[in-house]
PDB file of C-alpha atoms in Angstrom:
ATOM      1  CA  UNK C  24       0.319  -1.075   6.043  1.00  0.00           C
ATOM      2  CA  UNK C  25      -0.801   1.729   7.971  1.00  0.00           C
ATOM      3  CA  UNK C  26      -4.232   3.245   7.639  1.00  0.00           C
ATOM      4  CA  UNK C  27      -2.747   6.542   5.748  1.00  0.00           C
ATOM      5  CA  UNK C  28      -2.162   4.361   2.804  1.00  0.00           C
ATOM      6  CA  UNK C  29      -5.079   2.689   3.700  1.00  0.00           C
ATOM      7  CA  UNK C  30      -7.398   5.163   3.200  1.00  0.00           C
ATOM      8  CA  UNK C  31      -5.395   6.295   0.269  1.00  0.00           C
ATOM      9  CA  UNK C  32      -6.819   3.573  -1.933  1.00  0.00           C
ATOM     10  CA  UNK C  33      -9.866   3.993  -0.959  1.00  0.00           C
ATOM     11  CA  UNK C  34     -10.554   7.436  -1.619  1.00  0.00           C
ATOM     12  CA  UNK C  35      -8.904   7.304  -4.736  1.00  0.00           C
ATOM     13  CA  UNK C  36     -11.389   4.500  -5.348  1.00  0.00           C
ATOM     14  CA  UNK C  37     -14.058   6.305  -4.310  1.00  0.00           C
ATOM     15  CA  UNK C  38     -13.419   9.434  -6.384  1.00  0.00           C
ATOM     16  CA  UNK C  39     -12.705   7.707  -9.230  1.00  0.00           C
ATOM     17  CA  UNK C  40     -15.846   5.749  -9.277  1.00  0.00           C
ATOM     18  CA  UNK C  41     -18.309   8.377  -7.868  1.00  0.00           C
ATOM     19  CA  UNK C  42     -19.203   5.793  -5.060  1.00  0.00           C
ATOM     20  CA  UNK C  43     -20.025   8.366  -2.078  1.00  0.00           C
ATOM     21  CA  UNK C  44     -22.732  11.267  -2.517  1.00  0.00           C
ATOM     22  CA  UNK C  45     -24.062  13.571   0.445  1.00  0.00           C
ATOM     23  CA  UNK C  46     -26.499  11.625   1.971  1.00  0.00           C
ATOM     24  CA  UNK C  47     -24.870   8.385   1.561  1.00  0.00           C
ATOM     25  CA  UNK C  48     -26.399   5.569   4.024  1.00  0.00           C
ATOM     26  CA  UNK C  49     -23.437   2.771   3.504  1.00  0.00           C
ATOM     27  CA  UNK C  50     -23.750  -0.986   5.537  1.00  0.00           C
ATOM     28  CA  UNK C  51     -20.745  -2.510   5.257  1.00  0.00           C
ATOM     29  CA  UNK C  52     -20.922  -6.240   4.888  1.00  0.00           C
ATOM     30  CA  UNK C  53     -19.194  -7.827   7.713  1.00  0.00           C
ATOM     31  CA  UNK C  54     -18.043 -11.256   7.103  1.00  0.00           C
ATOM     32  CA  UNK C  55     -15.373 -11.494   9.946  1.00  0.00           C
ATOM     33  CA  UNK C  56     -12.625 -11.594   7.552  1.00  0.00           C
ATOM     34  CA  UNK C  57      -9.668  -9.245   7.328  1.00  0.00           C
ATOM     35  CA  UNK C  58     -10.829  -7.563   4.300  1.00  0.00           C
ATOM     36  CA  UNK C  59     -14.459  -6.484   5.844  1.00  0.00           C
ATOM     37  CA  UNK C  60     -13.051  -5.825   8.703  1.00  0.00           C
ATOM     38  CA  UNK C  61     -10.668  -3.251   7.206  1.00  0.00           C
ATOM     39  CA  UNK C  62     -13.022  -1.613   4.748  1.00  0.00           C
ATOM     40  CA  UNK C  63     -15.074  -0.511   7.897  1.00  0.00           C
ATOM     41  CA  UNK C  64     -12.167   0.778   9.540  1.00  0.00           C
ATOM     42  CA  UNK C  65     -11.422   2.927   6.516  1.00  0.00           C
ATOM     43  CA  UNK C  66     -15.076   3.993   5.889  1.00  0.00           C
ATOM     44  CA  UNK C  67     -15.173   5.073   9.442  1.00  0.00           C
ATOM     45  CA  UNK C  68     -11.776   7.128   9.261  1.00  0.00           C
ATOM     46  CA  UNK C  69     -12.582   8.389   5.808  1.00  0.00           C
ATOM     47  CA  UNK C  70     -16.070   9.995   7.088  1.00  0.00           C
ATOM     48  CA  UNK C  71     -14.445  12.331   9.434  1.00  0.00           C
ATOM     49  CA  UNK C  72     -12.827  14.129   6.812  1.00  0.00           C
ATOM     50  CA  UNK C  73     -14.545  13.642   3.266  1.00  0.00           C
ATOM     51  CA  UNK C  74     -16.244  16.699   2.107  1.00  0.00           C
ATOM     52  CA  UNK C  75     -19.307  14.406   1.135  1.00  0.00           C
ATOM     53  CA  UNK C  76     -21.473  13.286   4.580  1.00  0.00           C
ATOM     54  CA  UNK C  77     -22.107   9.710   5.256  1.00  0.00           C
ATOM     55  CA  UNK C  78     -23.134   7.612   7.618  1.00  0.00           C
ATOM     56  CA  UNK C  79     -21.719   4.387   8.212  1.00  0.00           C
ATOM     57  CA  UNK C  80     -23.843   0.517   9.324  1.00  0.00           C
ATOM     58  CA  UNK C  81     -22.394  -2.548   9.903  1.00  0.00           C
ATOM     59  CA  UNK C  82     -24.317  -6.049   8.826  1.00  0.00           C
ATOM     60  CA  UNK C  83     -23.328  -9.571   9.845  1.00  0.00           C
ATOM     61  CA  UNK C  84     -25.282 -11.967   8.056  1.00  0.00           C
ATOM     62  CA  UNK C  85     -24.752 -15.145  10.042  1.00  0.00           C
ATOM     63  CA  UNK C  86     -25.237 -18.098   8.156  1.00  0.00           C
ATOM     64  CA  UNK C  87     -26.004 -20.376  11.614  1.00  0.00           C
ATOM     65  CA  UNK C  88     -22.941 -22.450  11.733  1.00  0.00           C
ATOM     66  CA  UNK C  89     -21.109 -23.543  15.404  1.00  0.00           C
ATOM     67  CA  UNK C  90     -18.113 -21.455  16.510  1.00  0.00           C
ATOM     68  CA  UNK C  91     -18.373 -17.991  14.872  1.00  0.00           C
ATOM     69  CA  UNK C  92     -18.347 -15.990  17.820  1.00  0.00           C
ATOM     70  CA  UNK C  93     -18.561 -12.147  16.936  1.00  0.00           C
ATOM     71  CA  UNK C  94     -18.226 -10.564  20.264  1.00  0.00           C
ATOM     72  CA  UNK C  95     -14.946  -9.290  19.357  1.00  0.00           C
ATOM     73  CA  UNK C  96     -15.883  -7.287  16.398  1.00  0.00           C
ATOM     74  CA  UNK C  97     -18.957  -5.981  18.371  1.00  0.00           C
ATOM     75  CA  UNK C  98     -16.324  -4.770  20.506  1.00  0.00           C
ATOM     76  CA  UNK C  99     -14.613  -3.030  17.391  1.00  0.00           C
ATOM     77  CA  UNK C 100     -17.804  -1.240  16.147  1.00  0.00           C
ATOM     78  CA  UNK C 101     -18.639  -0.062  19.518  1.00  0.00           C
ATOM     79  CA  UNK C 102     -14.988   1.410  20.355  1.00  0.00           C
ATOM     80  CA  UNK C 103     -15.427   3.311  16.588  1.00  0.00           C
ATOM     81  CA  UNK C 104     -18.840   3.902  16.988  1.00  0.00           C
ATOM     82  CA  UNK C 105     -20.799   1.946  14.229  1.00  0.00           C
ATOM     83  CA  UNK C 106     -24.172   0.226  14.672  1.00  0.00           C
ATOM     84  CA  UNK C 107     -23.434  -3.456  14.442  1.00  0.00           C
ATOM     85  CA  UNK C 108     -26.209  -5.676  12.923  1.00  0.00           C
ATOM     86  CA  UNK C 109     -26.388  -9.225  13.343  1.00  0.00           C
ATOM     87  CA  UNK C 110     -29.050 -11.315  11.525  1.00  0.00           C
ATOM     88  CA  UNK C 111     -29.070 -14.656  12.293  1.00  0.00           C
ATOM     89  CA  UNK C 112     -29.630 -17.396   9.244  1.00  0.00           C
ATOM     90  CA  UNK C 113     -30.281 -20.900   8.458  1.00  0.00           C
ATOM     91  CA  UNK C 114     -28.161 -20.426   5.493  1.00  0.00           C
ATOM     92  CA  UNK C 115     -25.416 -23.111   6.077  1.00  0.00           C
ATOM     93  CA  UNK C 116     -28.184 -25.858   7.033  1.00  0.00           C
ATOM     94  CA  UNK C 117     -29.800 -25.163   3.629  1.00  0.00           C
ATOM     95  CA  UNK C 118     -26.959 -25.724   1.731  1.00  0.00           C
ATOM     96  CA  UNK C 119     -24.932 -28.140   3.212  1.00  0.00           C
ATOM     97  CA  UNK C 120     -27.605 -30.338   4.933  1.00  0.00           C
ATOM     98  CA  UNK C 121     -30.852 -30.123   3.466  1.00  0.00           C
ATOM     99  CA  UNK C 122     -29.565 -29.442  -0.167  1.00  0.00           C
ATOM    100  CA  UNK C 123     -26.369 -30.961  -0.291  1.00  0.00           C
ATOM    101  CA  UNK C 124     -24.715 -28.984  -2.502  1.00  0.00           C
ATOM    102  CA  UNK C 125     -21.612 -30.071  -4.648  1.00  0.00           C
ATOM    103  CA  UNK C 126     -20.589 -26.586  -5.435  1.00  0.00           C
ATOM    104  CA  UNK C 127     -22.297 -24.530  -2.209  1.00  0.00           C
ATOM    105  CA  UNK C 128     -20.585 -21.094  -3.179  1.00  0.00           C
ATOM    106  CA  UNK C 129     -22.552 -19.592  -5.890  1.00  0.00           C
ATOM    107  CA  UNK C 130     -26.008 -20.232  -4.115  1.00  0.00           C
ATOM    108  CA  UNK C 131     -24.658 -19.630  -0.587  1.00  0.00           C
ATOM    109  CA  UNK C 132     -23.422 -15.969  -2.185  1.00  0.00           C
ATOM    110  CA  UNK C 133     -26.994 -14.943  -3.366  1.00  0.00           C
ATOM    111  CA  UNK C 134     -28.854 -15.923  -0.483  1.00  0.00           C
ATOM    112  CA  UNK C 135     -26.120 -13.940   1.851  1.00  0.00           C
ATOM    113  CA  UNK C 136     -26.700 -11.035  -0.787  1.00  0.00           C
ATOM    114  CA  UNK C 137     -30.352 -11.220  -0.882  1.00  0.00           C
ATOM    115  CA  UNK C 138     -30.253 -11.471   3.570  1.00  0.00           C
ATOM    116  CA  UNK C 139     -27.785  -8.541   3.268  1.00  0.00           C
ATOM    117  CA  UNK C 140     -30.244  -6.358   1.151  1.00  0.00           C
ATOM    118  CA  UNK C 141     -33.055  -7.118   3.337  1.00  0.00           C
ATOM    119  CA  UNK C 142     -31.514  -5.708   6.213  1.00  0.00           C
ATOM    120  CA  UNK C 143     -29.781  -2.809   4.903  1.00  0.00           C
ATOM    121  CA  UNK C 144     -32.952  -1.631   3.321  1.00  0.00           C
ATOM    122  CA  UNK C 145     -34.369  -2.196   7.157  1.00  0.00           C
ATOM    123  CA  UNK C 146     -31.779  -0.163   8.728  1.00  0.00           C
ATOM    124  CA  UNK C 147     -32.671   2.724   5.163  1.00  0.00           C
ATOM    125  CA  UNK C 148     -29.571   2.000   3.809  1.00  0.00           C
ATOM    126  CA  UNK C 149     -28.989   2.986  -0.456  1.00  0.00           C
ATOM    127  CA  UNK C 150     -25.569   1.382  -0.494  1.00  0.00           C
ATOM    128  CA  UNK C 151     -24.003  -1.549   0.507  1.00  0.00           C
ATOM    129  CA  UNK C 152     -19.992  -1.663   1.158  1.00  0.00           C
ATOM    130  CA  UNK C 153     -18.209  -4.903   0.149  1.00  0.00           C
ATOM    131  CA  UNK C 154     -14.686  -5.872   1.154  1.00  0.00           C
ATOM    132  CA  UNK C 155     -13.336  -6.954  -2.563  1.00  0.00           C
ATOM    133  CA  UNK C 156      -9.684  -6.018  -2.575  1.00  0.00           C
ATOM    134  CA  UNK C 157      -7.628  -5.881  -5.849  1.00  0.00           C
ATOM    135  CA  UNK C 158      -6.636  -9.468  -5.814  1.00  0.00           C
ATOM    136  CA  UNK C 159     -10.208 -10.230  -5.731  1.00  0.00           C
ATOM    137  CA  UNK C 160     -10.845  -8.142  -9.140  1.00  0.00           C
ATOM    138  CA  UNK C 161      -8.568 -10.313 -10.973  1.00  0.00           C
ATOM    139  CA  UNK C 162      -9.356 -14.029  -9.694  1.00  0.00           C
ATOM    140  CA  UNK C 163     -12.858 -12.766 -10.657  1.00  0.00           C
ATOM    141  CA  UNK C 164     -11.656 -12.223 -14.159  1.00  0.00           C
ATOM    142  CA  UNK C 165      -9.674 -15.781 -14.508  1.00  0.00           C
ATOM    143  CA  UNK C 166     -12.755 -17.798 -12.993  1.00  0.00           C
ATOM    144  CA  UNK C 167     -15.086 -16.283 -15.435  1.00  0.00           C
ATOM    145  CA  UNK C 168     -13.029 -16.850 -18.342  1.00  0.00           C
ATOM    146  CA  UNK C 169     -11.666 -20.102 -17.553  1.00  0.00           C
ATOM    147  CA  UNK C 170     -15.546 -21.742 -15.947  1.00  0.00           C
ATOM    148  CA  UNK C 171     -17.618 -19.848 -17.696  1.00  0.00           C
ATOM    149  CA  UNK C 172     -16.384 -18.394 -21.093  1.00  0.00           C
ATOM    150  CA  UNK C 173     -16.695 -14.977 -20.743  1.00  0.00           C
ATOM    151  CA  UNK C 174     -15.049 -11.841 -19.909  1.00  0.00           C
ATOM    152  CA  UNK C 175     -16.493 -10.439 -17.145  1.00  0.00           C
ATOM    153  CA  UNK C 176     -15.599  -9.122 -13.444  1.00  0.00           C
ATOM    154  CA  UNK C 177     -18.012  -7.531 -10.783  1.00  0.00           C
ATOM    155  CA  UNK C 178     -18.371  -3.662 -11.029  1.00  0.00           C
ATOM    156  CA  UNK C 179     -16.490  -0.855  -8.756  1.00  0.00           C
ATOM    157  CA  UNK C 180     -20.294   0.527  -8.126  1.00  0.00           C
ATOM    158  CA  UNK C 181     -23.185  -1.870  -9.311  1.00  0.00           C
ATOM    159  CA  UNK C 182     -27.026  -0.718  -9.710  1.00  0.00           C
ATOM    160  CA  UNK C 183     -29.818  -2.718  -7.785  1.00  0.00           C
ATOM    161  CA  UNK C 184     -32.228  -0.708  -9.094  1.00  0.00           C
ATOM    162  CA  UNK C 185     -35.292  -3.337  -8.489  1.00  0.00           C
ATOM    163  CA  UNK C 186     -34.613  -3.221  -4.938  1.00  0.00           C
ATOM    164  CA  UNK C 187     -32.920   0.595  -4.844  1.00  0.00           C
ATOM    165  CA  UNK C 188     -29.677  -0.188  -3.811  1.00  0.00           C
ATOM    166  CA  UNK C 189     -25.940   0.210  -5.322  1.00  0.00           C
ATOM    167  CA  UNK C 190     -23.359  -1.803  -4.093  1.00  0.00           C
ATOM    168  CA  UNK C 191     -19.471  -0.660  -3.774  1.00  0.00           C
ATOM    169  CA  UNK C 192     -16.236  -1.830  -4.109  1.00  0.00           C
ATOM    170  CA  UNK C 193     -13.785   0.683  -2.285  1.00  0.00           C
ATOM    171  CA  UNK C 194     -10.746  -2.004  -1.715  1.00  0.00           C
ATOM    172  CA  UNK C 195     -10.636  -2.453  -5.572  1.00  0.00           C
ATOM    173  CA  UNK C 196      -7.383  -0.333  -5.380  1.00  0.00           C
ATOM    174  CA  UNK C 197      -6.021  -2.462  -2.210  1.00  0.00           C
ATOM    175  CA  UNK C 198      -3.671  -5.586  -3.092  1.00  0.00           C
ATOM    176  CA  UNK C 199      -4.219  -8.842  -0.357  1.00  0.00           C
ATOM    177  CA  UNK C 200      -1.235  -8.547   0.670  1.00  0.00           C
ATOM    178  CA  UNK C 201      -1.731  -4.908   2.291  1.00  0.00           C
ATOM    179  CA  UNK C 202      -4.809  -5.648   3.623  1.00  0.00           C
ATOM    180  CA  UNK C 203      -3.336  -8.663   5.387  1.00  0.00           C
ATOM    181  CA  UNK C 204      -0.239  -6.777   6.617  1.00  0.00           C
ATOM    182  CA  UNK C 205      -2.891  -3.719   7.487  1.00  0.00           C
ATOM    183  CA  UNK C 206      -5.070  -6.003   9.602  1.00  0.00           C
ATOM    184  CA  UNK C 207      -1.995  -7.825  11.618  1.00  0.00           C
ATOM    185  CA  UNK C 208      -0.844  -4.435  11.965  1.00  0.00           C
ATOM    186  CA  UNK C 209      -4.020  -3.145  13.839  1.00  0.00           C
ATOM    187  CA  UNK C 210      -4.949  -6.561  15.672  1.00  0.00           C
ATOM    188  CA  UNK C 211      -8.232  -6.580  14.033  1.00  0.00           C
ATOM    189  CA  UNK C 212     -10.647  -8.833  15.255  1.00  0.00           C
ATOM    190  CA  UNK C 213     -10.274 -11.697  12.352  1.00  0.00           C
ATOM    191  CA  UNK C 214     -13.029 -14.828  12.899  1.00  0.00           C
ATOM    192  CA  UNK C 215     -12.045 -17.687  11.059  1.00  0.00           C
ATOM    193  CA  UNK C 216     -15.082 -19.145   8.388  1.00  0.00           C
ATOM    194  CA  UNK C 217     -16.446 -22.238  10.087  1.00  0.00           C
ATOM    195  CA  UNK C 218     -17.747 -22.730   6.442  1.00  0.00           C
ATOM    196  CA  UNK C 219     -17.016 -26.443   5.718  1.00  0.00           C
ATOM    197  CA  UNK C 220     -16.019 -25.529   2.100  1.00  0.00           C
ATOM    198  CA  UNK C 221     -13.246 -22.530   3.641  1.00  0.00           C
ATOM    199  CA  UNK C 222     -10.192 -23.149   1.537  1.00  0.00           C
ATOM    200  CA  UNK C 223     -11.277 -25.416  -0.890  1.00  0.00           C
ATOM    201  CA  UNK C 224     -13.736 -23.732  -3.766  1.00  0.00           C
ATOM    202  CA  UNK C 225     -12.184 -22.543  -7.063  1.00  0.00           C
ATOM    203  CA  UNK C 226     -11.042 -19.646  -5.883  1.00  0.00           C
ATOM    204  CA  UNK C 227      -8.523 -20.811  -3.570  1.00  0.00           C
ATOM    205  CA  UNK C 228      -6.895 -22.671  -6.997  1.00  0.00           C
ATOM    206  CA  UNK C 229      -6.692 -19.587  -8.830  1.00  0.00           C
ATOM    207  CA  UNK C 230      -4.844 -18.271  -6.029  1.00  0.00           C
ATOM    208  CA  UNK C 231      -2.411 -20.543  -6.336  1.00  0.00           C
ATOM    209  CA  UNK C 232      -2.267 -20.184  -9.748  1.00  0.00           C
ATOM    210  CA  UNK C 233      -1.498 -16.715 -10.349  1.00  0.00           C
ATOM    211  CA  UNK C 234       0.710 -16.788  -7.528  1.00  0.00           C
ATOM    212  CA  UNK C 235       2.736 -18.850 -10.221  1.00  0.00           C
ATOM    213  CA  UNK C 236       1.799 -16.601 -12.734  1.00  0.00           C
ATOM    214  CA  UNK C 237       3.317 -13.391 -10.649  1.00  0.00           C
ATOM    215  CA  UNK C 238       6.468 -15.304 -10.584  1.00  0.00           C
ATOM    216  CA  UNK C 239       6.689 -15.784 -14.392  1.00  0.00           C
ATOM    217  CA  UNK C 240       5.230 -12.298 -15.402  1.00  0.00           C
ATOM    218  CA  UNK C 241       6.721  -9.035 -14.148  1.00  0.00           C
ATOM    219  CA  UNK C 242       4.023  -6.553 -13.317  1.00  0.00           C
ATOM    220  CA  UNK C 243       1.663  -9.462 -13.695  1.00  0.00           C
ATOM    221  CA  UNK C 244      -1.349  -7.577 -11.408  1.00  0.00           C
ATOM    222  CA  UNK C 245      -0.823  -4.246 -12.855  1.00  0.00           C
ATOM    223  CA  UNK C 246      -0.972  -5.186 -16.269  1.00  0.00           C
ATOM    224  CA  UNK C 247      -3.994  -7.371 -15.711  1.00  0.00           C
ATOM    225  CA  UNK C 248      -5.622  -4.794 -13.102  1.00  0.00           C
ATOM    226  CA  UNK C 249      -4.755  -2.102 -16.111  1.00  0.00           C
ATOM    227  CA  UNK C 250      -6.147  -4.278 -19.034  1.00  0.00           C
ATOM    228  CA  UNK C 251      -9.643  -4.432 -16.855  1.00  0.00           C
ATOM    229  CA  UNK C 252     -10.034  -0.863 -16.575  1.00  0.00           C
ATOM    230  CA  UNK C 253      -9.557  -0.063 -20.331  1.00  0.00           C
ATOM    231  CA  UNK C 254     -11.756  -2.906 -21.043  1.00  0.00           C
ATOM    232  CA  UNK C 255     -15.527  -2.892 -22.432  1.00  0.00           C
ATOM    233  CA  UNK C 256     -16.087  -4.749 -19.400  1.00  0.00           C
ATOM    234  CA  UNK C 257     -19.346  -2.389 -17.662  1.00  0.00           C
ATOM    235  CA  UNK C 258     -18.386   0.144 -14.702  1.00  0.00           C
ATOM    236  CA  UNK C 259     -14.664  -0.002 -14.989  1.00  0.00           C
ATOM    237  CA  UNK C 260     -13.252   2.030 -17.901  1.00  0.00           C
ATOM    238  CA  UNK C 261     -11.838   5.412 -16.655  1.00  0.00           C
ATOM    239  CA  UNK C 262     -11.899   8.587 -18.572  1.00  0.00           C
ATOM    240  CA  UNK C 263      -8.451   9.809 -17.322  1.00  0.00           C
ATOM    241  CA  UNK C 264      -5.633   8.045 -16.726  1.00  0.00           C
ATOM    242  CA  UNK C 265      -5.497   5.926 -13.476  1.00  0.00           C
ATOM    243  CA  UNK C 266      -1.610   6.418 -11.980  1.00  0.00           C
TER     244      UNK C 266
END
């Protein structure tokens, strides 16, 4: 994929959703993944041209495990010319040694969120990027029905208002698979997790799952990306028609 289309479903995601205004102060959570990775990219490249200015942060919140070296995508953000953040964690020693957990993910996410808040409000950020691509939007959906009951997936644009911060979603639009071919494409600088639960949480089963399910069902992440948006589910129904 080249960063044309790229940026192509992420303005269209950002229009749609109202998640840009003049004034905009955006960190972009960097994991070291492909999908952070390529959200900056396209928040960097959509800046020089959208009619509403922005400034652009990047944040790295490391959660202190061995062999995540970053120097690479320091190098990025200095060749494009974004601030890059580091801040350094005892995150992973929390969970997996002192705590022990049997299902680390959902605590490990909120104490990356709350370390990623912290320092975006430090560096007077209002928003905070995150790189949740399409296929994200609808393992969300499956997990929550099929673990916890309900129908419910994270919002394009979501209000912190006790801490004064919205988080956004620009790679709603953006399949995996695009993002993967868009990353290869530009060598980004991918670190692997050293995260001793990479590739084995729930989410990595409904993966696999609805890969089976796209084989069965023609259309199968259209339709479901479509039923979400003309759901009652909050932040995602659209007034006009999305193509």
């Amino acid at each position: 994929m080249k960063l044309q289309k790229l940026l192509s479903y992420v303005r269209r995601a950002v229009d749609d959703y109202s998640m840009i205004e003049d004034g905009d102060r955006i960190a972009v959570g960097i994991s070291g993944g492909k999908d952070s990775l390529a959200l900056l990219q396209a928040l960097k490249s959509l800046q020089r041209f959208y009619p509403k200015k922005f400034e652009v942060e990047a944040i790295t919140i490391s959660l202190g495990f061995e062999n995540f070296n970053l120097d690479a995508v320091k190098k990025m953000c200095d060749e494009i010319g974004v601030r890059y953040t580091v801040q350094h964690t005892y995150i992973g020693q929390i969970i997996f040694q002192e705590r022990k957990e049997t299902n680390p993910c959902s605590l490990c996410s909120k104490m990356r969120k709350a370390a990623l808040y912290n320092v975006a409000k430090e560096l007077n950020c209002n928003k905070i990027a995150l790189g949740h691509n399409k296929d994200d939007v609808i393992q969300t959906l499956l997990l929550s029905m099929f673990y916890e009951g309900r129908i419910h997936t994270f919002s394009p644009v979501t209000c912190l208002e006790d801490i004064n911060l919205h988080s956004i979603r620009p790679l709603i639009y953006a399949p995996e698979k695009e993002v993967i071919s868009f990353a290869r494409k530009y060598e980004l600088p991918v670190v692997k997790s050293p995260c001793p639960a990479d590739g084995k949480t729930k989410r990595e089963d409904m993966k696999i799952f609805i890969k089976q399910l796209r084989k069965q069902y023609d259309h199968f992440d259209s339709r479901m990306f479509g039923a979400i948006q003309r759901s009652f589910i909050e932040g995602w129904h659209l007034d006009k028609k999305t193509p």
